[in-house]
């Protein structure tokens, strides 16, 4: 993800949640098999991510402002990782405004937990792995 507007992020997450609900209906899957799925979102650069998209990820519990550091033990930070199992679901058309819906809210679809790993890269460049 580079600088996608929040509407694109919501459409993607809605599609993932819809697909996960369909998987759980298959005979070889049990209702608790949502634990077998991990959604990984990588954002290419802390300064490049759309601020409203970052807010939506925060509403899902997948981002916390104020905990990131630019360096650790004298070394520059490459990326920030946030992990959450969320029950937040987005309902409605993202183009006309959508809001997260949490368990207990009235809706016609089962709320399935979603495991989310959000990687926010510090810089807009390839992360170098040690050799």
PDB file of C-alpha atoms in Angstrom:
ATOM      1  CA  UNK A   1       0.000   0.000   0.000  1.00  0.00           C
ATOM      2  CA  UNK A   2       1.446   3.368  -0.943  1.00  0.00           C
ATOM      3  CA  UNK A   3      -0.894   6.365  -0.681  1.00  0.00           C
ATOM      4  CA  UNK A   4      -4.249   4.714  -1.294  1.00  0.00           C
ATOM      5  CA  UNK A   5      -7.292   6.644  -0.113  1.00  0.00           C
ATOM      6  CA  UNK A   6      -9.314   5.122   2.721  1.00  0.00           C
ATOM      7  CA  UNK A   7     -12.081   4.100   0.297  1.00  0.00           C
ATOM      8  CA  UNK A   8      -9.708   1.667  -1.425  1.00  0.00           C
ATOM      9  CA  UNK A   9      -8.536   0.223   1.896  1.00  0.00           C
ATOM     10  CA  UNK A  10     -12.140  -0.296   3.033  1.00  0.00           C
ATOM     11  CA  UNK A  11     -13.088  -2.040  -0.225  1.00  0.00           C
ATOM     12  CA  UNK A  12     -10.129  -4.377   0.123  1.00  0.00           C
ATOM     13  CA  UNK A  13     -10.890  -5.225   3.766  1.00  0.00           C
ATOM     14  CA  UNK A  14     -14.586  -5.748   2.951  1.00  0.00           C
ATOM     15  CA  UNK A  15     -13.562  -8.208   0.217  1.00  0.00           C
ATOM     16  CA  UNK A  16     -11.210 -10.065   2.566  1.00  0.00           C
ATOM     17  CA  UNK A  17     -13.925 -10.309   5.226  1.00  0.00           C
ATOM     18  CA  UNK A  18     -16.461 -11.535   2.660  1.00  0.00           C
ATOM     19  CA  UNK A  19     -14.009 -14.187   1.445  1.00  0.00           C
ATOM     20  CA  UNK A  20     -13.243 -15.287   5.001  1.00  0.00           C
ATOM     21  CA  UNK A  21     -16.965 -15.706   5.752  1.00  0.00           C
ATOM     22  CA  UNK A  22     -17.272 -17.844   2.596  1.00  0.00           C
ATOM     23  CA  UNK A  23     -14.274 -19.990   3.588  1.00  0.00           C
ATOM     24  CA  UNK A  24     -15.796 -20.681   6.996  1.00  0.00           C
ATOM     25  CA  UNK A  25     -18.954 -22.020   5.305  1.00  0.00           C
ATOM     26  CA  UNK A  26     -16.986 -24.722   3.494  1.00  0.00           C
ATOM     27  CA  UNK A  27     -17.335 -28.252   4.929  1.00  0.00           C
ATOM     28  CA  UNK A  28     -13.599 -28.669   5.563  1.00  0.00           C
ATOM     29  CA  UNK A  29     -13.475 -25.482   7.650  1.00  0.00           C
ATOM     30  CA  UNK A  30     -14.788 -25.099  11.197  1.00  0.00           C
ATOM     31  CA  UNK A  31     -16.164 -21.856  12.688  1.00  0.00           C
ATOM     32  CA  UNK A  32     -12.890 -21.368  14.598  1.00  0.00           C
ATOM     33  CA  UNK A  33     -10.700 -21.731  11.510  1.00  0.00           C
ATOM     34  CA  UNK A  34     -10.549 -17.958  11.048  1.00  0.00           C
ATOM     35  CA  UNK A  35      -7.382 -18.441  13.118  1.00  0.00           C
ATOM     36  CA  UNK A  36      -5.756 -20.047  10.053  1.00  0.00           C
ATOM     37  CA  UNK A  37      -5.898 -16.758   8.128  1.00  0.00           C
ATOM     38  CA  UNK A  38      -3.568 -13.803   8.685  1.00  0.00           C
ATOM     39  CA  UNK A  39      -4.048 -10.625   6.667  1.00  0.00           C
ATOM     40  CA  UNK A  40      -0.786  -8.730   6.159  1.00  0.00           C
ATOM     41  CA  UNK A  41      -0.877  -5.082   5.078  1.00  0.00           C
ATOM     42  CA  UNK A  42       2.429  -3.412   4.190  1.00  0.00           C
ATOM     43  CA  UNK A  43       2.551   0.359   3.808  1.00  0.00           C
ATOM     44  CA  UNK A  44       5.467   1.718   1.803  1.00  0.00           C
ATOM     45  CA  UNK A  45       6.688   4.651   3.870  1.00  0.00           C
ATOM     46  CA  UNK A  46       5.503   6.325   7.045  1.00  0.00           C
ATOM     47  CA  UNK A  47       5.353   9.753   5.377  1.00  0.00           C
ATOM     48  CA  UNK A  48       3.534   8.390   2.308  1.00  0.00           C
ATOM     49  CA  UNK A  49       0.526   6.633   3.855  1.00  0.00           C
ATOM     50  CA  UNK A  50      -2.771   8.493   3.548  1.00  0.00           C
ATOM     51  CA  UNK A  51      -3.584   9.870   7.039  1.00  0.00           C
ATOM     52  CA  UNK A  52      -7.257   8.849   6.816  1.00  0.00           C
ATOM     53  CA  UNK A  53      -6.265   5.291   5.916  1.00  0.00           C
ATOM     54  CA  UNK A  54      -3.978   5.234   8.943  1.00  0.00           C
ATOM     55  CA  UNK A  55      -6.912   6.437  11.060  1.00  0.00           C
ATOM     56  CA  UNK A  56      -9.077   3.554   9.784  1.00  0.00           C
ATOM     57  CA  UNK A  57      -6.370   1.018  10.603  1.00  0.00           C
ATOM     58  CA  UNK A  58      -6.191   2.595  14.056  1.00  0.00           C
ATOM     59  CA  UNK A  59      -9.968   2.241  14.479  1.00  0.00           C
ATOM     60  CA  UNK A  60      -9.547  -1.456  13.751  1.00  0.00           C
ATOM     61  CA  UNK A  61      -6.922  -1.611  16.509  1.00  0.00           C
ATOM     62  CA  UNK A  62      -4.093  -2.247  14.053  1.00  0.00           C
ATOM     63  CA  UNK A  63      -2.131   0.962  14.624  1.00  0.00           C
ATOM     64  CA  UNK A  64      -1.157   3.065  17.638  1.00  0.00           C
ATOM     65  CA  UNK A  65       0.247   6.527  17.203  1.00  0.00           C
ATOM     66  CA  UNK A  66       3.005   7.532  19.555  1.00  0.00           C
ATOM     67  CA  UNK A  67       4.678   4.149  20.072  1.00  0.00           C
ATOM     68  CA  UNK A  68       7.006   4.278  17.065  1.00  0.00           C
ATOM     69  CA  UNK A  69      10.634   5.313  17.286  1.00  0.00           C
ATOM     70  CA  UNK A  70      12.848   6.466  14.407  1.00  0.00           C
ATOM     71  CA  UNK A  71      15.833   4.645  15.915  1.00  0.00           C
ATOM     72  CA  UNK A  72      16.458   1.884  18.449  1.00  0.00           C
ATOM     73  CA  UNK A  73      19.797   1.352  20.211  1.00  0.00           C
ATOM     74  CA  UNK A  74      21.412   3.758  17.768  1.00  0.00           C
ATOM     75  CA  UNK A  75      20.190   1.936  14.655  1.00  0.00           C
ATOM     76  CA  UNK A  76      17.584   3.421  12.304  1.00  0.00           C
ATOM     77  CA  UNK A  77      14.188   1.752  12.375  1.00  0.00           C
ATOM     78  CA  UNK A  78      13.304  -0.132   9.196  1.00  0.00           C
ATOM     79  CA  UNK A  79       9.622  -0.823   9.895  1.00  0.00           C
ATOM     80  CA  UNK A  80       6.966  -0.831  12.595  1.00  0.00           C
ATOM     81  CA  UNK A  81       4.815  -3.943  13.146  1.00  0.00           C
ATOM     82  CA  UNK A  82       1.354  -3.909  14.695  1.00  0.00           C
ATOM     83  CA  UNK A  83      -0.688  -7.054  15.302  1.00  0.00           C
ATOM     84  CA  UNK A  84      -4.333  -7.298  16.258  1.00  0.00           C
ATOM     85  CA  UNK A  85      -7.250  -9.679  16.132  1.00  0.00           C
ATOM     86  CA  UNK A  86     -10.159  -7.383  15.398  1.00  0.00           C
ATOM     87  CA  UNK A  87     -13.907  -7.728  15.272  1.00  0.00           C
ATOM     88  CA  UNK A  88     -14.322  -4.410  13.454  1.00  0.00           C
ATOM     89  CA  UNK A  89     -16.184  -4.699  10.164  1.00  0.00           C
ATOM     90  CA  UNK A  90     -16.842  -1.985   7.605  1.00  0.00           C
ATOM     91  CA  UNK A  91     -20.380  -1.826   6.246  1.00  0.00           C
ATOM     92  CA  UNK A  92     -21.803   0.396   3.577  1.00  0.00           C
ATOM     93  CA  UNK A  93     -20.428   1.953   0.429  1.00  0.00           C
ATOM     94  CA  UNK A  94     -16.966   3.435   1.032  1.00  0.00           C
ATOM     95  CA  UNK A  95     -17.624   6.133  -1.575  1.00  0.00           C
ATOM     96  CA  UNK A  96     -20.614   7.533   0.322  1.00  0.00           C
ATOM     97  CA  UNK A  97     -19.129   7.199   3.773  1.00  0.00           C
ATOM     98  CA  UNK A  98     -18.722   4.072   5.826  1.00  0.00           C
ATOM     99  CA  UNK A  99     -18.179   3.450   9.488  1.00  0.00           C
ATOM    100  CA  UNK A 100     -16.736   0.511  11.357  1.00  0.00           C
ATOM    101  CA  UNK A 101     -19.315  -1.784  12.932  1.00  0.00           C
ATOM    102  CA  UNK A 102     -18.449  -3.817  16.006  1.00  0.00           C
ATOM    103  CA  UNK A 103     -20.058  -6.959  17.469  1.00  0.00           C
ATOM    104  CA  UNK A 104     -23.480  -6.315  18.878  1.00  0.00           C
ATOM    105  CA  UNK A 105     -24.304  -3.783  16.173  1.00  0.00           C
ATOM    106  CA  UNK A 106     -27.268  -4.586  13.957  1.00  0.00           C
ATOM    107  CA  UNK A 107     -26.257  -6.077  10.644  1.00  0.00           C
ATOM    108  CA  UNK A 108     -27.198  -9.053   8.518  1.00  0.00           C
ATOM    109  CA  UNK A 109     -23.745 -10.642   8.254  1.00  0.00           C
ATOM    110  CA  UNK A 110     -21.870 -12.676  10.805  1.00  0.00           C
ATOM    111  CA  UNK A 111     -18.965 -10.809  12.342  1.00  0.00           C
ATOM    112  CA  UNK A 112     -15.860 -12.945  11.899  1.00  0.00           C
ATOM    113  CA  UNK A 113     -12.638 -12.097  13.738  1.00  0.00           C
ATOM    114  CA  UNK A 114      -9.843 -10.922  11.479  1.00  0.00           C
ATOM    115  CA  UNK A 115      -6.156 -11.327  12.328  1.00  0.00           C
ATOM    116  CA  UNK A 116      -4.297  -8.324  10.986  1.00  0.00           C
ATOM    117  CA  UNK A 117      -0.558  -7.694  10.800  1.00  0.00           C
ATOM    118  CA  UNK A 118       0.202  -4.118   9.753  1.00  0.00           C
ATOM    119  CA  UNK A 119       3.751  -3.285   8.674  1.00  0.00           C
ATOM    120  CA  UNK A 120       4.453   0.434   8.363  1.00  0.00           C
ATOM    121  CA  UNK A 121       7.837   0.912   6.721  1.00  0.00           C
ATOM    122  CA  UNK A 122       9.770   3.904   7.992  1.00  0.00           C
ATOM    123  CA  UNK A 123      11.056   4.886   4.542  1.00  0.00           C
ATOM    124  CA  UNK A 124       9.643   4.577   1.048  1.00  0.00           C
ATOM    125  CA  UNK A 125      12.293   2.141  -0.159  1.00  0.00           C
ATOM    126  CA  UNK A 126      13.213  -1.517  -0.108  1.00  0.00           C
ATOM    127  CA  UNK A 127      13.975  -2.908   3.341  1.00  0.00           C
ATOM    128  CA  UNK A 128      17.454  -4.386   3.408  1.00  0.00           C
ATOM    129  CA  UNK A 129      17.883  -7.684   5.160  1.00  0.00           C
ATOM    130  CA  UNK A 130      21.177  -8.459   6.902  1.00  0.00           C
ATOM    131  CA  UNK A 131      23.414 -10.889   5.018  1.00  0.00           C
TER     132      UNK A 131
END
